[in-house]
Amino acid sequence: MLVVMQEGASEAQIQGVINRLVGMGFTVHRSTGVVHTVLGGVGPVDDFDPADFEAIEGVKECHRIVSPYKLVSKNWRPQGTVVKIGNVEIGGDHVVTMAGPCSVESRDQIEKVADIVAEGGAQVMRGGAFKPRSSPYSFQGMGEEGLKLMRAAADRRGLLVVSEVMDHTQIPMLMTYAHILQVGARNMQNYNLLRELGRLRHPILLKRGIAATIEELLLAAEYIMSGGNYDVILCERGIRTFETYTRNTMDVSAIPVVKKLSHLPIVGDPSHGTGRRDLVAPMARAAVAAGADGLLVEVHPDPDRAVSDGAQTLNPAQFNEMMRQVKAIAAAIDRTA
Ligand code: PEP
Ligand code: MN
């Protein structure tokens, strides 16, 4: 349930409502907006009458939340979530580009990539050190050594780092190198991992599973938020359909749908969304036009020699051209990129 406090409600009034909710068996999550404080009561408690709460001094309104997700719902934070990391804001007016190779391969490669993505205007460098490959015989990633190389290259250019966490045992180590922990499509419904990530106070990039509905994506985010970690960024990266021309079908409409249902920022990944280099820029433009708060794009100094996902990876010239186009699209909808 949601309790919206009146404008100017006192701290004592807010605490009074929190105590009452806790007494009823709810776990309470507090969202402090510019005007209203909103209290989200989460738990298996059904027998309450919202009118009883509306009678309490300082309470503006009380609602039963009918959607299966609560903290992820737009009602809990109508003002929207902006994930702030240093001076980078994801979910604000600026469309944030996260770019880099599918996998970290070597010092030379990641240093070159850092130059390319920084010069192109990206603020976050991506790169996998632990790779969820469909085949056990494919390259599995450089592990911690790759993270060290990526963080050093990123720090030199003032970039943030996003990298995938595949297993809860990797969390402490990954947190020391990556400003944002990525949950890959294959792990979107790994509920043990999501719960562990909920205990952190560290930003998470949650990618949509290949067969996940929008509601399942939002429920996966609810697992993380219910632990008190509210810095969740969603990612539309394409879903599996009967179409075979593209690797996945990038569901651009999921972006405005998520924006309507949730306060969480969402980024588009046109690389995994299409699997084809020639389609990355068009779908990046589409994602930004549809309201994406950022892009996750694969870039490599020599994509034809990339150890993973080369076919969907941009070369430096293609990346620069995509950035130029995306800036124009962002400007058309009163944003920057
Ligand atoms: C990746 O970002 O390289 C990746 C493996 O993505 P996904 O989990 O979306 O397949
Ligand atoms: Mn990849």
Coordinates of C-alpha atoms and ligand atoms in Angstrom, one line a residue:
M1 CA 0.0 0.0 0.0
L2 CA 1.0 3.6 -0.5
V3 CA 0.5 6.4 1.9
V4 CA 1.0 9.9 0.4
M5 CA 1.8 12.5 3.2
Q6 CA 0.4 16.0 2.9
E7 CA 2.7 18.8 1.7
G8 CA 4.6 20.0 4.8
A9 CA 3.7 16.9 7.0
S10 CA 5.8 17.0 10.1
E11 CA 8.5 14.4 10.8
A12 CA 6.5 13.3 13.9
Q13 CA 3.4 12.7 11.7
I14 CA 5.5 10.7 9.2
Q15 CA 7.1 8.6 11.9
G16 CA 3.6 8.0 13.4
V17 CA 2.4 6.5 10.1
I18 CA 5.6 4.5 9.7
N19 CA 5.2 3.0 13.2
R20 CA 1.6 2.1 12.5
L21 CA 2.5 0.4 9.3
V22 CA 5.3 -1.5 10.9
G23 CA 2.9 -2.5 13.7
M24 CA 0.6 -4.0 11.1
G25 CA 3.4 -6.1 9.7
F26 CA 4.5 -4.0 6.7
T27 CA 8.1 -3.3 5.7
V28 CA 8.2 0.4 5.1
H29 CA 10.1 2.1 2.2
R30 CA 10.3 5.9 2.3
S31 CA 10.5 8.1 -0.8
T32 CA 11.0 11.8 -0.2
G33 CA 9.8 13.9 -3.1
V34 CA 10.1 17.6 -3.6
V35 CA 6.6 18.1 -2.3
H36 CA 5.3 14.9 -0.8
T37 CA 6.8 12.1 1.2
V38 CA 5.4 8.7 0.0
L39 CA 5.5 5.7 2.3
G40 CA 5.4 2.3 0.6
G41 CA 4.2 -0.5 2.9
V42 CA 5.2 -3.9 1.5
G43 CA 4.2 -7.2 2.9
P44 CA 1.5 -9.9 2.9
V45 CA -1.0 -7.7 4.8
D46 CA -4.4 -7.4 3.1
D47 CA -6.9 -6.5 5.7
F48 CA -6.7 -2.7 6.0
D49 CA -9.0 0.0 4.9
P50 CA -7.3 2.9 3.2
A51 CA -9.9 5.3 4.6
D52 CA -8.5 4.6 8.1
F53 CA -5.2 6.0 7.0
E54 CA -6.7 8.9 5.3
A55 CA -8.2 10.0 8.6
I56 CA -4.7 10.3 10.2
E57 CA -3.4 13.8 10.6
G58 CA -0.8 14.6 8.0
V59 CA -1.9 12.0 5.5
K60 CA -3.1 13.2 2.1
E61 CA -4.2 9.9 0.6
C62 CA -3.8 6.1 0.9
H63 CA -3.9 3.6 -2.0
R64 CA -3.9 -0.2 -2.2
I65 CA -1.4 -1.0 -4.9
V66 CA -2.9 -3.4 -7.4
S67 CA 0.2 -4.0 -9.5
P68 CA 2.3 -7.0 -8.4
Y69 CA 5.4 -4.6 -8.1
K70 CA 5.2 -1.9 -5.5
L71 CA 8.5 0.1 -5.1
V72 CA 9.1 -0.1 -8.8
S73 CA 5.7 1.4 -9.6
K74 CA 5.5 5.0 -10.8
N75 CA 3.2 5.9 -7.8
W76 CA 6.0 5.4 -5.3
R77 CA 8.2 8.0 -6.8
P78 CA 6.2 10.0 -9.3
Q79 CA 9.1 12.5 -9.7
G80 CA 11.2 9.7 -11.3
T81 CA 14.5 8.2 -10.2
V82 CA 17.8 9.7 -11.2
V83 CA 20.8 7.4 -10.4
K84 CA 23.7 9.7 -9.6
I85 CA 27.2 8.4 -9.7
G86 CA 29.9 11.1 -9.3
N87 CA 28.8 13.8 -11.7
V88 CA 26.9 11.4 -14.0
E89 CA 23.1 11.3 -13.8
I90 CA 21.1 8.5 -15.3
G91 CA 17.4 9.3 -15.6
G92 CA 17.8 13.1 -16.0
D93 CA 17.8 15.3 -19.1
H94 CA 21.0 14.0 -20.4
V95 CA 21.0 10.7 -22.4
V96 CA 24.0 8.8 -21.0
T97 CA 26.0 6.6 -23.4
M98 CA 27.7 3.5 -22.0
A99 CA 30.0 2.1 -24.6
G100 CA 32.8 -0.4 -25.0
P101 CA 33.6 -3.9 -26.1
C102 CA 31.6 -7.0 -25.4
S103 CA 34.6 -8.4 -23.6
V104 CA 37.8 -6.9 -22.1
E105 CA 40.5 -8.6 -24.2
S106 CA 43.9 -7.0 -23.4
R107 CA 45.4 -3.8 -22.1
D108 CA 46.0 -2.5 -25.6
Q109 CA 42.4 -3.1 -26.6
I110 CA 40.8 -1.5 -23.6
E111 CA 43.1 1.5 -23.6
K112 CA 42.2 2.1 -27.3
V113 CA 38.5 1.6 -26.5
A114 CA 38.7 4.1 -23.6
D115 CA 40.0 6.8 -26.0
I116 CA 37.3 6.1 -28.5
V117 CA 34.4 6.1 -26.1
A118 CA 35.6 9.2 -24.2
E119 CA 36.3 11.2 -27.4
G120 CA 32.9 10.1 -28.7
G121 CA 31.1 11.6 -25.7
A122 CA 30.2 8.5 -23.7
Q123 CA 30.4 8.8 -19.9
V124 CA 30.5 5.1 -19.0
M125 CA 32.7 2.4 -20.4
R126 CA 31.2 -1.1 -20.7
G127 CA 33.2 -4.3 -20.9
G128 CA 32.6 -7.9 -19.7
A129 CA 35.2 -9.6 -17.6
F130 CA 32.9 -12.6 -16.8
K131 CA 31.1 -13.6 -19.9
P132 CA 27.8 -15.6 -20.0
R133 CA 28.6 -17.4 -23.3
S134 CA 26.1 -19.8 -24.9
S135 CA 28.8 -22.3 -25.4
P136 CA 31.1 -23.5 -22.6
Y137 CA 34.0 -23.6 -25.2
S138 CA 33.7 -19.9 -26.1
F139 CA 36.0 -17.3 -24.4
Q140 CA 34.7 -16.9 -20.9
G141 CA 36.3 -13.5 -20.0
M142 CA 39.6 -12.2 -18.4
G143 CA 38.2 -12.1 -14.9
E144 CA 39.7 -9.8 -12.3
E145 CA 42.7 -9.0 -14.5
G146 CA 40.3 -7.6 -17.1
L147 CA 38.5 -5.5 -14.5
K148 CA 41.8 -4.0 -13.3
L149 CA 42.8 -3.1 -16.9
M150 CA 39.4 -1.6 -17.6
R151 CA 39.2 0.5 -14.4
A152 CA 42.7 1.9 -15.0
A153 CA 41.8 2.8 -18.6
A154 CA 38.5 4.4 -17.5
D155 CA 40.0 6.4 -14.6
R156 CA 42.6 7.9 -16.9
R157 CA 39.7 9.4 -19.0
G158 CA 37.2 10.1 -16.3
L159 CA 34.8 7.4 -17.4
L160 CA 32.7 5.2 -15.1
V161 CA 32.7 1.4 -15.5
V162 CA 29.8 -1.0 -15.9
S163 CA 30.5 -4.7 -15.9
E164 CA 28.5 -7.9 -15.5
V165 CA 28.2 -9.9 -12.3
M166 CA 27.3 -13.5 -13.0
D167 CA 27.3 -14.9 -9.5
H168 CA 26.9 -13.6 -6.0
T169 CA 30.4 -14.7 -5.0
Q170 CA 31.8 -12.2 -7.5
I171 CA 30.0 -9.2 -5.9
P172 CA 32.6 -7.9 -3.5
M173 CA 35.4 -8.1 -6.0
L174 CA 33.3 -6.5 -8.8
M175 CA 32.2 -3.7 -6.6
T176 CA 35.8 -2.5 -6.2
Y177 CA 36.2 -2.0 -10.0
A178 CA 32.7 -1.4 -11.4
H179 CA 30.6 1.7 -10.6
I180 CA 27.6 -0.1 -12.0
L181 CA 27.0 -3.9 -11.8
Q182 CA 25.3 -5.4 -14.8
V183 CA 22.8 -8.3 -14.5
G184 CA 22.8 -10.0 -17.8
A185 CA 19.7 -11.2 -19.7
R186 CA 20.4 -14.8 -18.7
N187 CA 20.4 -13.9 -15.0
M188 CA 17.4 -11.6 -14.9
Q189 CA 15.4 -14.2 -13.0
N190 CA 18.3 -15.4 -10.8
Y191 CA 16.4 -14.4 -7.7
N192 CA 19.1 -15.3 -5.3
L193 CA 21.5 -13.0 -7.1
L194 CA 18.9 -10.3 -7.3
R195 CA 18.3 -10.5 -3.5
E196 CA 22.0 -10.2 -2.8
L197 CA 22.2 -7.2 -5.1
G198 CA 19.3 -5.7 -3.1
R199 CA 21.5 -5.7 0.0
L200 CA 24.0 -3.4 -1.7
R201 CA 23.9 0.4 -2.0
H202 CA 25.5 0.3 -5.4
P203 CA 23.9 0.9 -8.8
I204 CA 22.6 -2.0 -10.8
L205 CA 22.0 -2.3 -14.6
L206 CA 19.3 -4.9 -15.0
K207 CA 18.9 -6.3 -18.5
R208 CA 15.6 -7.8 -19.7
G209 CA 15.6 -11.5 -20.1
I210 CA 15.3 -12.9 -23.6
A211 CA 11.9 -14.4 -22.8
A212 CA 10.8 -11.9 -20.2
T213 CA 7.7 -9.8 -20.3
I214 CA 7.8 -6.2 -19.2
E215 CA 6.1 -7.1 -16.0
E216 CA 8.7 -9.8 -15.2
L217 CA 11.4 -7.3 -15.8
L218 CA 9.8 -4.9 -13.3
L219 CA 9.3 -7.7 -10.8
A220 CA 13.0 -8.6 -11.1
A221 CA 13.8 -4.9 -10.3
E222 CA 11.4 -5.2 -7.3
Y223 CA 13.6 -8.0 -5.9
I224 CA 16.5 -5.6 -5.8
M225 CA 14.5 -2.6 -4.6
S226 CA 12.8 -4.6 -1.8
G227 CA 16.2 -5.0 -0.3
G228 CA 16.6 -1.2 -0.1
N229 CA 18.8 -0.8 -3.1
Y230 CA 16.9 1.8 -5.1
D231 CA 19.6 2.6 -7.7
V232 CA 18.3 0.3 -10.5
I233 CA 18.7 1.1 -14.2
L234 CA 16.6 -1.1 -16.5
C235 CA 17.8 -2.2 -20.0
E236 CA 15.8 -3.2 -23.1
R237 CA 18.2 -5.5 -25.0
G238 CA 15.8 -7.3 -27.3
I239 CA 13.7 -10.4 -26.8
R240 CA 13.5 -13.7 -28.7
T241 CA 10.6 -13.8 -31.3
F242 CA 10.0 -15.9 -34.4
E243 CA 12.0 -13.4 -36.5
T244 CA 15.3 -14.8 -37.5
Y245 CA 16.8 -11.9 -39.5
T246 CA 18.0 -10.2 -36.3
R247 CA 19.6 -11.9 -33.3
N248 CA 16.8 -10.6 -31.1
T249 CA 13.8 -8.3 -31.6
M250 CA 14.5 -5.0 -30.0
D251 CA 11.2 -4.1 -28.3
V252 CA 11.4 -0.3 -28.6
S253 CA 7.9 0.1 -27.3
A254 CA 9.0 -1.4 -23.9
I255 CA 10.8 1.9 -23.3
P256 CA 7.7 4.2 -23.2
V257 CA 5.7 1.4 -21.4
V258 CA 8.3 1.2 -18.7
K259 CA 8.4 5.0 -18.4
K260 CA 4.6 4.9 -17.9
L261 CA 4.6 2.1 -15.3
S262 CA 7.8 2.9 -13.4
H263 CA 10.0 5.7 -12.1
L264 CA 13.2 3.8 -12.9
P265 CA 15.5 4.9 -15.7
I266 CA 15.8 2.7 -18.8
V267 CA 18.5 2.4 -21.4
G268 CA 18.4 0.7 -24.8
D269 CA 21.0 -1.8 -26.0
P270 CA 20.8 -1.8 -29.8
S271 CA 23.8 -4.1 -30.1
H272 CA 22.3 -7.2 -28.5
G273 CA 18.9 -5.9 -29.6
T274 CA 19.7 -6.5 -33.2
G275 CA 23.0 -8.5 -33.4
R276 CA 24.0 -6.6 -36.5
R277 CA 26.3 -3.7 -36.8
D278 CA 24.4 -2.0 -39.6
L279 CA 21.2 -1.8 -37.4
V280 CA 22.8 -0.4 -34.2
A281 CA 22.7 3.3 -35.1
P282 CA 19.0 3.1 -36.4
M283 CA 17.9 1.4 -33.3
A284 CA 19.9 3.7 -31.0
R285 CA 18.1 6.6 -32.7
A286 CA 14.8 4.8 -32.2
A287 CA 15.5 4.1 -28.5
V288 CA 16.4 7.7 -27.8
A289 CA 13.4 9.0 -29.7
A290 CA 11.2 6.6 -27.6
G291 CA 12.5 8.1 -24.4
A292 CA 15.5 6.0 -23.4
D293 CA 17.6 7.6 -20.6
G294 CA 20.8 6.1 -22.1
L295 CA 22.3 3.6 -24.5
L296 CA 24.5 0.5 -24.0
V297 CA 26.5 0.0 -27.2
E298 CA 29.4 -2.4 -28.2
V299 CA 32.4 -0.6 -29.7
H300 CA 35.8 -2.1 -30.5
P301 CA 38.9 -0.6 -32.3
D302 CA 38.8 -3.6 -34.7
P303 CA 35.4 -5.3 -34.4
D304 CA 36.2 -8.0 -37.0
R305 CA 38.8 -9.3 -34.6
A306 CA 36.7 -9.0 -31.4
V307 CA 36.7 -12.2 -29.4
S308 CA 32.9 -11.9 -28.8
D309 CA 29.9 -10.3 -30.5
G310 CA 32.0 -8.7 -33.3
A311 CA 29.1 -8.8 -35.8
Q312 CA 27.1 -6.4 -33.6
T313 CA 30.1 -4.2 -32.6
L314 CA 30.7 -0.7 -34.1
N315 CA 34.0 0.5 -35.3
P316 CA 35.2 4.0 -34.1
A317 CA 33.9 5.8 -37.2
Q318 CA 30.5 4.1 -36.9
F319 CA 30.4 4.9 -33.2
N320 CA 31.1 8.6 -33.8
E321 CA 28.5 8.8 -36.5
M322 CA 25.9 7.2 -34.2
M323 CA 26.8 9.7 -31.4
R324 CA 26.3 12.6 -33.8
Q325 CA 22.9 11.3 -34.9
V326 CA 21.8 10.5 -31.3
K327 CA 22.6 14.1 -30.2
A328 CA 20.3 15.4 -32.9
I329 CA 17.5 13.1 -31.9
A330 CA 17.9 14.0 -28.2
A331 CA 17.8 17.7 -29.1
A332 CA 14.5 17.2 -30.9
I333 CA 12.9 16.0 -27.6
D334 CA 14.5 18.7 -25.4
R335 CA 17.3 16.5 -24.1
T336 CA 21.0 16.3 -24.6
A337 CA 23.2 13.4 -25.5
Ligands
PEP1 C1 26.6 -8.2 -22.8 O1 26.1 -7.0 -22.4 O2 27.6 -8.3 -23.4 C2 25.6 -9.3 -22.6 C3 26.1 -10.6 -22.5 O3 24.3 -8.9 -22.7 P1 23.0 -9.8 -22.5 O4 23.0 -10.3 -21.1 O5 21.9 -8.8 -22.8 O6 23.0 -10.9 -23.5
MN2 MN 28.0 -8.8 -25.9

